[in-house]
PDB file of C-alpha atoms and ligand atoms in Angstrom:
ATOM      1  CA  MET P   1      45.452 -57.728 -16.233  1.00 98.00           C
ATOM      2  CA  LYS P   2      45.202 -55.623 -19.391  1.00 98.00           C
ATOM      3  CA  GLN P   3      43.346 -52.382 -18.946  1.00 98.00           C
ATOM      4  CA  ILE P   4      41.644 -50.892 -22.088  1.00 98.00           C
ATOM      5  CA  THR P   5      39.665 -47.815 -22.738  1.00 98.00           C
ATOM      6  CA  THR P   6      38.973 -47.642 -26.585  1.00 98.00           C
ATOM      7  CA  SER P   7      36.879 -50.010 -28.725  1.00 97.00           C
ATOM      8  CA  GLN P   8      39.661 -50.288 -31.116  1.00 97.00           C
ATOM      9  CA  GLU P   9      42.010 -51.665 -28.533  1.00 98.00           C
ATOM     10  CA  LEU P  10      39.286 -54.071 -27.280  1.00 98.00           C
ATOM     11  CA  ARG P  11      38.768 -55.339 -30.851  1.00 97.00           C
ATOM     12  CA  SER P  12      42.407 -55.896 -31.277  1.00 97.00           C
ATOM     13  CA  TYR P  13      42.674 -57.687 -27.773  1.00 98.00           C
ATOM     14  CA  ARG P  14      39.687 -59.941 -28.599  1.00 98.00           C
ATOM     15  CA  ASP P  15      41.468 -60.958 -31.890  1.00 97.00           C
ATOM     16  CA  THR P  16      44.381 -62.329 -29.815  1.00 98.00           C
ATOM     17  CA  CYS P  17      42.233 -64.514 -27.596  1.00 98.00           C
ATOM     18  CA  THR P  18      42.256 -68.157 -28.238  1.00 97.00           C
ATOM     19  CA  GLY P  19      39.793 -70.579 -26.714  1.00 98.00           C
ATOM     20  CA  SER P  20      36.468 -69.495 -24.962  1.00 98.00           C
ATOM     21  CA  VAL P  21      35.940 -65.959 -23.776  1.00 98.00           C
ATOM     22  CA  GLY P  22      33.614 -64.988 -21.012  1.00 99.00           C
ATOM     23  CA  PHE P  23      32.216 -61.463 -20.605  1.00 99.00           C
ATOM     24  CA  VAL P  24      30.806 -59.802 -17.643  1.00 99.00           C
ATOM     25  CA  PRO P  25      29.359 -56.373 -18.261  1.00 99.00           C
ATOM     26  CA  THR P  26      28.913 -54.089 -15.337  1.00 98.00           C
ATOM     27  CA  MET P  27      28.517 -50.411 -14.246  1.00 98.00           C
ATOM     28  CA  GLY P  28      31.113 -50.726 -11.677  1.00 98.00           C
ATOM     29  CA  ALA P  29      31.167 -50.136  -7.896  1.00 97.00           C
ATOM     30  CA  LEU P  30      31.658 -53.835  -7.707  1.00 98.00           C
ATOM     31  CA  HIS P  31      30.202 -55.954  -4.925  1.00 98.00           C
ATOM     32  CA  GLU P  32      29.976 -59.726  -4.181  1.00 98.00           C
ATOM     33  CA  GLY P  33      27.048 -59.999  -6.642  1.00 98.00           C
ATOM     34  CA  HIS P  34      29.361 -58.831  -9.520  1.00 98.00           C
ATOM     35  CA  ILE P  35      32.159 -60.832  -8.184  1.00 98.00           C
ATOM     36  CA  SER P  36      30.105 -63.982  -8.307  1.00 98.00           C
ATOM     37  CA  LEU P  37      29.596 -63.453 -12.068  1.00 98.00           C
ATOM     38  CA  VAL P  38      33.246 -62.732 -12.636  1.00 98.00           C
ATOM     39  CA  LYS P  39      34.295 -65.937 -10.679  1.00 98.00           C
ATOM     40  CA  LYS P  40      31.888 -68.165 -12.614  1.00 98.00           C
ATOM     41  CA  SER P  41      33.261 -66.522 -15.899  1.00 99.00           C
ATOM     42  CA  VAL P  42      36.894 -67.242 -14.742  1.00 98.00           C
ATOM     43  CA  ALA P  43      35.989 -70.791 -13.962  1.00 98.00           C
ATOM     44  CA  GLU P  44      34.342 -71.513 -17.223  1.00 98.00           C
ATOM     45  CA  ASN P  45      36.283 -69.705 -19.767  1.00 99.00           C
ATOM     46  CA  ASP P  46      39.935 -69.414 -21.002  1.00 98.00           C
ATOM     47  CA  THR P  47      39.779 -65.534 -21.003  1.00 98.00           C
ATOM     48  CA  THR P  48      37.530 -63.224 -19.119  1.00 99.00           C
ATOM     49  CA  ILE P  49      36.765 -59.719 -20.220  1.00 99.00           C
ATOM     50  CA  VAL P  50      34.853 -57.432 -17.713  1.00 99.00           C
ATOM     51  CA  SER P  51      33.505 -53.934 -18.657  1.00 98.00           C
ATOM     52  CA  ILE P  52      32.913 -51.103 -16.321  1.00 98.00           C
ATOM     53  CA  PHE P  53      30.738 -48.457 -17.929  1.00 98.00           C
ATOM     54  CA  VAL P  54      27.906 -46.287 -16.512  1.00 98.00           C
ATOM     55  CA  ASN P  55      25.814 -46.232 -19.544  1.00 98.00           C
ATOM     56  CA  PRO P  56      24.141 -42.856 -19.909  1.00 98.00           C
ATOM     57  CA  THR P  57      21.332 -44.078 -22.366  1.00 98.00           C
ATOM     58  CA  GLN P  58      19.795 -46.443 -19.859  1.00 98.00           C
ATOM     59  CA  PHE P  59      19.235 -43.601 -17.299  1.00 98.00           C
ATOM     60  CA  LEU P  60      16.150 -41.520 -17.736  1.00 98.00           C
ATOM     61  CA  PRO P  61      16.367 -37.671 -17.244  1.00 97.00           C
ATOM     62  CA  GLY P  62      16.139 -37.015 -13.382  1.00 96.00           C
ATOM     63  CA  GLU P  63      17.643 -40.539 -12.504  1.00 96.00           C
ATOM     64  CA  ASP P  64      20.908 -40.926 -10.626  1.00 96.00           C
ATOM     65  CA  LEU P  65      23.296 -40.964 -13.536  1.00 97.00           C
ATOM     66  CA  ASP P  66      25.572 -38.335 -12.035  1.00 97.00           C
ATOM     67  CA  ALA P  67      25.352 -39.630  -8.498  1.00 96.00           C
ATOM     68  CA  TYR P  68      25.817 -43.371  -9.543  1.00 97.00           C
ATOM     69  CA  PRO P  69      28.674 -44.711  -7.274  1.00 96.00           C
ATOM     70  CA  ARG P  70      31.942 -44.805  -8.885  1.00 97.00           C
ATOM     71  CA  LYS P  71      34.869 -46.811  -7.207  1.00 97.00           C
ATOM     72  CA  ILE P  72      37.349 -47.278 -10.168  1.00 98.00           C
ATOM     73  CA  ALA P  73      40.452 -47.888  -8.082  1.00 98.00           C
ATOM     74  CA  ALA P  74      38.775 -50.502  -5.838  1.00 98.00           C
ATOM     75  CA  ASP P  75      37.159 -52.001  -8.904  1.00 98.00           C
ATOM     76  CA  ILE P  76      40.448 -52.484 -10.720  1.00 98.00           C
ATOM     77  CA  LYS P  77      42.044 -54.283  -7.522  1.00 98.00           C
ATOM     78  CA  ILE P  78      38.842 -56.561  -7.348  1.00 98.00           C
ATOM     79  CA  CYS P  79      39.094 -57.560 -10.919  1.00 98.00           C
ATOM     80  CA  GLU P  80      42.797 -58.323 -10.634  1.00 98.00           C
ATOM     81  CA  LEU P  81      42.227 -60.467  -7.592  1.00 98.00           C
ATOM     82  CA  ALA P  82      39.400 -62.331  -9.267  1.00 98.00           C
ATOM     83  CA  GLY P  83      41.661 -63.273 -12.150  1.00 98.00           C
ATOM     84  CA  VAL P  84      40.117 -61.053 -14.822  1.00 99.00           C
ATOM     85  CA  ASP P  85      42.301 -60.986 -17.908  1.00 98.00           C
ATOM     86  CA  CYS P  86      40.950 -57.822 -19.573  1.00 98.00           C
ATOM     87  CA  LEU P  87      39.186 -54.742 -18.073  1.00 99.00           C
ATOM     88  CA  PHE P  88      37.366 -52.447 -20.601  1.00 98.00           C
ATOM     89  CA  MET P  89      36.650 -49.058 -19.002  1.00 98.00           C
ATOM     90  CA  PRO P  90      35.503 -46.842 -21.909  1.00 98.00           C
ATOM     91  CA  THR P  91      34.508 -43.233 -21.923  1.00 98.00           C
ATOM     92  CA  THR P  92      31.104 -42.321 -23.308  1.00 97.00           C
ATOM     93  CA  ASP P  93      32.632 -41.071 -26.495  1.00 97.00           C
ATOM     94  CA  ALA P  94      34.395 -44.425 -26.930  1.00 97.00           C
ATOM     95  CA  VAL P  95      31.041 -46.185 -27.111  1.00 98.00           C
ATOM     96  CA  TYR P  96      28.768 -43.616 -28.706  1.00 98.00           C
ATOM     97  CA  THR P  97      28.747 -41.359 -31.775  1.00 96.00           C
ATOM     98  CA  ARG P  98      26.416 -38.420 -32.328  1.00 93.00           C
ATOM     99  CA  GLU P  99      24.135 -40.233 -34.836  1.00 94.00           C
ATOM    100  CA  GLU P 100      23.308 -43.967 -34.348  1.00 94.00           C
ATOM    101  CA  PRO P 101      20.679 -46.495 -35.378  1.00 94.00           C
ATOM    102  CA  ALA P 102      18.059 -46.772 -32.655  1.00 91.00           C
ATOM    103  CA  ILE P 103      17.763 -50.166 -30.700  1.00 95.00           C
ATOM    104  CA  CYS P 104      14.299 -50.600 -29.340  1.00 97.00           C
ATOM    105  CA  ALA P 105      13.250 -52.941 -26.713  1.00 98.00           C
ATOM    106  CA  PRO P 106      10.160 -55.069 -27.483  1.00 98.00           C
ATOM    107  CA  LYS P 107       7.024 -53.088 -27.418  1.00 97.00           C
ATOM    108  CA  ILE P 108       5.272 -55.068 -24.874  1.00 98.00           C
ATOM    109  CA  LYS P 109       7.837 -56.982 -22.640  1.00 98.00           C
ATOM    110  CA  GLY P 110      10.307 -54.009 -22.905  1.00 98.00           C
ATOM    111  CA  TYR P 111       7.595 -51.610 -21.509  1.00 98.00           C
ATOM    112  CA  ILE P 112       5.979 -53.542 -18.612  1.00 98.00           C
ATOM    113  CA  LEU P 113       7.246 -53.651 -14.937  1.00 98.00           C
ATOM    114  CA  GLU P 114      10.697 -51.988 -15.048  1.00 98.00           C
ATOM    115  CA  GLY P 115      10.124 -50.701 -18.463  1.00 98.00           C
ATOM    116  CA  TYR P 116       6.732 -49.176 -17.518  1.00 98.00           C
ATOM    117  CA  HIS P 117       8.314 -47.324 -14.487  1.00 98.00           C
ATOM    118  CA  ARG P 118      11.482 -46.452 -16.509  1.00 98.00           C
ATOM    119  CA  PRO P 119      10.280 -46.014 -20.171  1.00 98.00           C
ATOM    120  CA  GLY P 120      13.053 -46.162 -22.509  1.00 97.00           C
ATOM    121  CA  HIS P 121      15.486 -47.902 -19.880  1.00 98.00           C
ATOM    122  CA  PHE P 122      15.669 -51.092 -21.879  1.00 98.00           C
ATOM    123  CA  ASP P 123      16.322 -49.470 -25.165  1.00 98.00           C
ATOM    124  CA  GLY P 124      19.471 -48.135 -23.449  1.00 98.00           C
ATOM    125  CA  VAL P 125      20.306 -51.452 -21.901  1.00 98.00           C
ATOM    126  CA  LEU P 126      19.980 -53.478 -25.252  1.00 98.00           C
ATOM    127  CA  GLN P 127      21.831 -50.787 -27.200  1.00 98.00           C
ATOM    128  CA  VAL P 128      24.915 -50.918 -24.976  1.00 98.00           C
ATOM    129  CA  VAL P 129      24.742 -54.697 -24.463  1.00 98.00           C
ATOM    130  CA  LEU P 130      24.562 -55.314 -28.288  1.00 98.00           C
ATOM    131  CA  LYS P 131      27.570 -53.034 -28.707  1.00 98.00           C
ATOM    132  CA  LEU P 132      29.492 -54.667 -26.036  1.00 98.00           C
ATOM    133  CA  LEU P 133      28.695 -58.200 -27.198  1.00 98.00           C
ATOM    134  CA  ASN P 134      29.888 -57.045 -30.759  1.00 98.00           C
ATOM    135  CA  LEU P 135      33.198 -55.721 -29.430  1.00 98.00           C
ATOM    136  CA  THR P 136      33.911 -58.891 -27.183  1.00 98.00           C
ATOM    137  CA  ARG P 137      32.265 -61.468 -29.250  1.00 98.00           C
ATOM    138  CA  PRO P 138      32.072 -63.748 -26.129  1.00 98.00           C
ATOM    139  CA  THR P 139      31.538 -67.481 -26.061  1.00 98.00           C
ATOM    140  CA  ARG P 140      29.470 -66.806 -22.808  1.00 99.00           C
ATOM    141  CA  ALA P 141      28.088 -63.628 -21.300  1.00 99.00           C
ATOM    142  CA  TYR P 142      27.010 -63.631 -17.588  1.00 99.00           C
ATOM    143  CA  PHE P 143      23.986 -61.697 -16.175  1.00 99.00           C
ATOM    144  CA  GLY P 144      22.414 -61.621 -12.731  1.00 98.00           C
ATOM    145  CA  LYS P 145      18.956 -62.821 -12.032  1.00 98.00           C
ATOM    146  CA  LYS P 146      18.587 -59.781  -9.851  1.00 98.00           C
ATOM    147  CA  ASP P 147      17.774 -57.884 -13.069  1.00 98.00           C
ATOM    148  CA  ALA P 148      15.356 -60.463 -14.228  1.00 98.00           C
ATOM    149  CA  GLN P 149      13.571 -58.573 -16.907  1.00 98.00           C
ATOM    150  CA  GLN P 150      16.861 -57.350 -18.359  1.00 98.00           C
ATOM    151  CA  LEU P 151      18.080 -60.955 -18.461  1.00 98.00           C
ATOM    152  CA  TYR P 152      14.863 -61.955 -20.259  1.00 98.00           C
ATOM    153  CA  LEU P 153      15.181 -59.172 -22.783  1.00 98.00           C
ATOM    154  CA  ILE P 154      18.885 -59.851 -23.472  1.00 98.00           C
ATOM    155  CA  GLN P 155      18.197 -63.509 -23.905  1.00 98.00           C
ATOM    156  CA  ASN P 156      15.290 -62.588 -26.247  1.00 98.00           C
ATOM    157  CA  MET P 157      17.686 -60.129 -28.298  1.00 98.00           C
ATOM    158  CA  VAL P 158      20.321 -62.713 -28.522  1.00 98.00           C
ATOM    159  CA  ARG P 159      17.888 -65.369 -29.883  1.00 98.00           C
ATOM    160  CA  THR P 160      15.937 -63.054 -32.318  1.00 98.00           C
ATOM    161  CA  LEU P 161      19.026 -61.282 -33.656  1.00 98.00           C
ATOM    162  CA  PHE P 162      20.756 -64.669 -34.089  1.00 98.00           C
ATOM    163  CA  LEU P 163      23.802 -63.690 -31.890  1.00 98.00           C
ATOM    164  CA  THR P 164      25.943 -66.593 -31.017  1.00 97.00           C
ATOM    165  CA  THR P 165      26.892 -65.881 -27.346  1.00 98.00           C
ATOM    166  CA  GLU P 166      25.455 -68.136 -24.681  1.00 98.00           C
ATOM    167  CA  ILE P 167      23.870 -66.012 -22.101  1.00 99.00           C
ATOM    168  CA  VAL P 168      24.450 -67.429 -18.483  1.00 99.00           C
ATOM    169  CA  PRO P 169      21.967 -66.552 -15.684  1.00 98.00           C
ATOM    170  CA  CYS P 170      23.624 -66.087 -12.318  1.00 98.00           C
ATOM    171  CA  ASP P 171      21.872 -66.531  -8.947  1.00 98.00           C
ATOM    172  CA  ILE P 172      21.166 -63.468  -6.657  1.00 98.00           C
ATOM    173  CA  VAL P 173      23.821 -62.750  -4.062  1.00 98.00           C
ATOM    174  CA  ARG P 174      22.397 -61.434  -0.871  1.00 98.00           C
ATOM    175  CA  GLU P 175      23.646 -60.021   2.463  1.00 98.00           C
ATOM    176  CA  LYS P 176      23.252 -62.511   5.477  1.00 98.00           C
ATOM    177  CA  ASP P 177      19.909 -60.718   6.391  1.00 97.00           C
ATOM    178  CA  GLY P 178      18.525 -61.215   2.914  1.00 98.00           C
ATOM    179  CA  LEU P 179      18.989 -57.706   1.247  1.00 98.00           C
ATOM    180  CA  ALA P 180      20.057 -58.259  -2.378  1.00 98.00           C
ATOM    181  CA  LEU P 181      23.351 -56.704  -3.104  1.00 98.00           C
ATOM    182  CA  SER P 182      23.193 -53.627  -5.236  1.00 98.00           C
ATOM    183  CA  SER P 183      25.518 -50.706  -6.129  1.00 95.00           C
ATOM    184  CA  ARG P 184      22.680 -48.614  -5.006  1.00 95.00           C
ATOM    185  CA  ASN P 185      22.548 -49.902  -1.485  1.00 97.00           C
ATOM    186  CA  VAL P 186      25.112 -47.298  -0.485  1.00 96.00           C
ATOM    187  CA  TYR P 187      22.445 -44.511  -0.918  1.00 97.00           C
ATOM    188  CA  LEU P 188      20.491 -46.105   2.129  1.00 98.00           C
ATOM    189  CA  SER P 189      20.707 -44.585   5.710  1.00 98.00           C
ATOM    190  CA  PRO P 190      20.729 -47.180   8.582  1.00 98.00           C
ATOM    191  CA  GLU P 191      16.981 -46.674   9.051  1.00 98.00           C
ATOM    192  CA  GLU P 192      16.245 -46.951   5.289  1.00 98.00           C
ATOM    193  CA  ARG P 193      18.329 -50.095   5.111  1.00 98.00           C
ATOM    194  CA  GLU P 194      16.053 -51.738   7.659  1.00 98.00           C
ATOM    195  CA  ARG P 195      13.085 -50.892   5.787  1.00 98.00           C
ATOM    196  CA  ALA P 196      14.839 -52.220   2.478  1.00 98.00           C
ATOM    197  CA  LEU P 197      14.843 -55.526   4.121  1.00 98.00           C
ATOM    198  CA  LEU P 198      11.142 -55.733   3.500  1.00 98.00           C
ATOM    199  CA  LEU P 199      11.546 -56.461  -0.116  1.00 98.00           C
ATOM    200  CA  SER P 200      13.265 -59.747   0.608  1.00 98.00           C
ATOM    201  CA  LYS P 201      11.098 -60.374   3.543  1.00 98.00           C
ATOM    202  CA  SER P 202       7.885 -60.063   1.293  1.00 98.00           C
ATOM    203  CA  LEU P 203       9.517 -62.571  -1.131  1.00 98.00           C
ATOM    204  CA  LYS P 204      10.457 -64.791   1.634  1.00 98.00           C
ATOM    205  CA  ARG P 205       6.709 -64.910   2.816  1.00 98.00           C
ATOM    206  CA  ALA P 206       5.682 -65.459  -0.880  1.00 98.00           C
ATOM    207  CA  THR P 207       7.944 -68.374  -1.056  1.00 98.00           C
ATOM    208  CA  LYS P 208       6.648 -69.758   2.344  1.00 98.00           C
ATOM    209  CA  MET P 209       2.920 -69.497   1.194  1.00 98.00           C
ATOM    210  CA  ILE P 210       3.852 -71.424  -1.971  1.00 98.00           C
ATOM    211  CA  ILE P 211       5.661 -74.171   0.013  1.00 98.00           C
ATOM    212  CA  GLU P 212       2.638 -74.452   2.033  1.00 98.00           C
ATOM    213  CA  GLY P 213       0.568 -75.081  -1.028  1.00 98.00           C
ATOM    214  CA  GLU P 214      -0.872 -71.606  -1.870  1.00 98.00           C
ATOM    215  CA  ARG P 215      -0.989 -71.116  -5.805  1.00 98.00           C
ATOM    216  CA  ASP P 216      -3.269 -68.028  -6.123  1.00 98.00           C
ATOM    217  CA  ALA P 217      -1.045 -65.201  -7.304  1.00 98.00           C
ATOM    218  CA  GLU P 218      -3.500 -62.544  -6.027  1.00 98.00           C
ATOM    219  CA  LYS P 219      -3.513 -63.777  -2.366  1.00 98.00           C
ATOM    220  CA  ILE P 220       0.332 -63.962  -2.390  1.00 98.00           C
ATOM    221  CA  LYS P 221       0.517 -60.316  -3.772  1.00 98.00           C
ATOM    222  CA  THR P 222      -1.886 -59.182  -1.105  1.00 98.00           C
ATOM    223  CA  GLN P 223       0.318 -60.554   1.604  1.00 98.00           C
ATOM    224  CA  MET P 224       3.293 -58.935  -0.049  1.00 98.00           C
ATOM    225  CA  ARG P 225       1.568 -55.666  -0.252  1.00 98.00           C
ATOM    226  CA  LYS P 226       0.910 -55.742   3.475  1.00 98.00           C
ATOM    227  CA  ILE P 227       4.668 -56.367   4.283  1.00 98.00           C
ATOM    228  CA  LEU P 228       5.698 -53.740   1.853  1.00 98.00           C
ATOM    229  CA  SER P 229       3.444 -51.023   3.155  1.00 98.00           C
ATOM    230  CA  PRO P 230       6.186 -49.015   4.890  1.00 98.00           C
ATOM    231  CA  THR P 231       7.850 -48.574   1.396  1.00 98.00           C
ATOM    232  CA  ALA P 232       6.619 -46.718  -1.629  1.00 98.00           C
ATOM    233  CA  ILE P 233       5.609 -49.831  -3.820  1.00 98.00           C
ATOM    234  CA  GLU P 234       6.145 -49.387  -7.584  1.00 98.00           C
ATOM    235  CA  TYR P 235       4.957 -52.893  -8.412  1.00 98.00           C
ATOM    236  CA  ILE P 236       4.490 -56.504  -7.125  1.00 98.00           C
ATOM    237  CA  GLU P 237       4.082 -58.872  -9.946  1.00 98.00           C
ATOM    238  CA  ILE P 238       3.983 -62.761 -10.590  1.00 98.00           C
ATOM    239  CA  VAL P 239       5.090 -63.781 -14.038  1.00 98.00           C
ATOM    240  CA  ASP P 240       6.161 -66.773 -15.775  1.00 98.00           C
ATOM    241  CA  ARG P 241       9.833 -67.133 -17.042  1.00 98.00           C
ATOM    242  CA  ASP P 242       8.758 -65.354 -20.430  1.00 98.00           C
ATOM    243  CA  PHE P 243       7.240 -62.437 -18.515  1.00 98.00           C
ATOM    244  CA  ASN P 244       3.722 -63.377 -18.981  1.00 98.00           C
ATOM    245  CA  ARG P 245       1.371 -62.421 -15.949  1.00 98.00           C
ATOM    246  CA  LEU P 246       0.342 -65.426 -13.956  1.00 98.00           C
ATOM    247  CA  ASP P 247      -2.918 -65.909 -11.990  1.00 98.00           C
ATOM    248  CA  GLU P 248      -1.647 -69.273 -10.651  1.00 98.00           C
ATOM    249  CA  ILE P 249       1.760 -70.144  -9.470  1.00 98.00           C
ATOM    250  CA  GLU P 250       3.564 -72.705 -11.901  1.00 98.00           C
ATOM    251  CA  ILE P 251       6.245 -74.345  -9.947  1.00 98.00           C
ATOM    252  CA  ASP P 252       9.737 -74.111 -11.779  1.00 98.00           C
ATOM    253  CA  ASN P 253       8.274 -71.488 -14.119  1.00 98.00           C
ATOM    254  CA  THR P 254       7.472 -68.483 -11.956  1.00 98.00           C
ATOM    255  CA  ILE P 255       9.298 -65.208 -11.014  1.00 98.00           C
ATOM    256  CA  ILE P 256       7.942 -63.055  -8.284  1.00 98.00           C
ATOM    257  CA  LEU P 257       9.004 -59.524  -8.574  1.00 98.00           C
ATOM    258  CA  VAL P 258       8.954 -56.457  -6.470  1.00 98.00           C
ATOM    259  CA  ALA P 259      10.209 -52.821  -7.095  1.00 98.00           C
ATOM    260  CA  ALA P 260       9.718 -50.118  -4.298  1.00 98.00           C
ATOM    261  CA  LYS P 261      11.324 -46.813  -3.171  1.00 98.00           C
ATOM    262  CA  VAL P 262      12.784 -46.516   0.347  1.00 98.00           C
ATOM    263  CA  GLY P 263      13.306 -42.844   0.745  1.00 97.00           C
ATOM    264  CA  THR P 264      14.672 -41.617  -2.641  1.00 96.00           C
ATOM    265  CA  THR P 265      16.341 -44.962  -3.458  1.00 97.00           C
ATOM    266  CA  ARG P 266      14.647 -47.214  -5.828  1.00 97.00           C
ATOM    267  CA  LEU P 267      15.204 -51.001  -5.162  1.00 98.00           C
ATOM    268  CA  ILE P 268      14.228 -54.118  -7.014  1.00 98.00           C
ATOM    269  CA  ASP P 269      14.215 -57.762  -6.058  1.00 98.00           C
ATOM    270  CA  ASN P 270      12.777 -61.014  -7.057  1.00 98.00           C
ATOM    271  CA  MET P 271      12.538 -64.732  -6.391  1.00 98.00           C
ATOM    272  CA  TRP P 272      12.580 -67.581  -8.932  1.00 98.00           C
ATOM    273  CA  VAL P 273      10.108 -70.364  -7.851  1.00 97.00           C
TER     274      VAL P 273
HETATM  275  P1  AMP H   1      25.114 -53.480 -12.781  1.00 90.32           P
HETATM  276  O1  AMP H   1      26.539 -53.027 -12.472  1.00 90.32           O
HETATM  277  O2  AMP H   1      24.234 -53.095 -11.671  1.00 90.32           O
HETATM  278  O3  AMP H   1      24.801 -53.092 -14.153  1.00 90.32           O
HETATM  279  O4  AMP H   1      25.052 -55.091 -12.729  1.00 90.32           O
HETATM  280  C1  AMP H   1      25.933 -55.736 -13.465  1.00 90.32           C
HETATM  281  C2  AMP H   1      25.622 -57.239 -13.468  1.00 90.32           C
HETATM  282  O5  AMP H   1      25.590 -57.799 -12.120  1.00 90.32           O
HETATM  283  C3  AMP H   1      24.142 -57.481 -13.937  1.00 90.32           C
HETATM  284  O6  AMP H   1      24.016 -58.673 -14.727  1.00 90.32           O
HETATM  285  C4  AMP H   1      23.341 -57.680 -12.668  1.00 90.32           C
HETATM  286  O7  AMP H   1      22.230 -58.445 -12.734  1.00 90.32           O
HETATM  287  C5  AMP H   1      24.428 -58.486 -11.883  1.00 90.32           C
HETATM  288  N1  AMP H   1      24.113 -58.153 -10.360  1.00 90.32           N
HETATM  289  C6  AMP H   1      23.926 -57.008  -9.741  1.00 90.32           C
HETATM  290  N2  AMP H   1      23.613 -57.126  -8.525  1.00 90.32           N
HETATM  291  C7  AMP H   1      23.591 -58.713  -8.267  1.00 90.32           C
HETATM  292  C8  AMP H   1      23.372 -59.461  -7.139  1.00 90.32           C
HETATM  293  N3  AMP H   1      23.123 -59.169  -6.038  1.00 90.32           N
HETATM  294  N4  AMP H   1      23.447 -60.827  -7.380  1.00 90.32           N
HETATM  295  C9  AMP H   1      23.782 -61.292  -8.644  1.00 90.32           C
HETATM  296  N5  AMP H   1      24.067 -60.541  -9.671  1.00 90.32           N
HETATM  297  C10 AMP H   1      23.960 -59.179  -9.500  1.00 90.32           C
END
């Protein structure tokens, strides 16, 4: 596996690739969720490039940029074992210069839900993803449905900026008990981890209500709010696949989203219905 730290090296490496290229951007501290994306890319492409970069521009002041878990030695091993061909691990200086054109997330869909609670977060996400897509020029890029709004905004960017990469959505990987895997789960104490389970529990309850015939979004959100009451709820929302708010569930076109703080740890989860 080739390990690269500068953008020039990555460009040169890309020029040597023949056939299809799969790309999996991450912030490291890799877990089974990341690995599922990597395995899909390895299975579907001739070459797989993974990036590990804790992108400072997507963190707001006061967020966990400095504390964000970093496990680089383990990550390298994981990528090697998964069959990654090239691992890009740039420093901040290798990605950003002092003065740059601004990338702004769409004014509405980039500033609701996650974007409302983390204003500017998606500007940073789109900025780094655009740079990484330009460097790797992948045939396919793999993103988790765990970050559903991020996935939507990246698909929107690729479509509206006429990029040629196919964005491949990947299912959420969970622990046996339902907790969605996240690099941030390491922040949770055993007691907090129990409470964190309420996110997936509330989504399971919502799904059960829908299976039983409930279509009223407000009624579903009320039940979820009750389940999530031991957490600090940031939002519970039901949207269609284009992130328009829904009053009525539309089967095969609905995403139920939740964000809540457990202790000081901010968690998100969602269910595609
Ligand atoms: P991150 O390192 O948190 O920026 O995540 C890198 C990629 O992995 C993103 O596309 C995430 O949506 C995806 N991802 C993170 N957690 C999971 C999970 N539990 N299941 C599936 N994909 C995930």
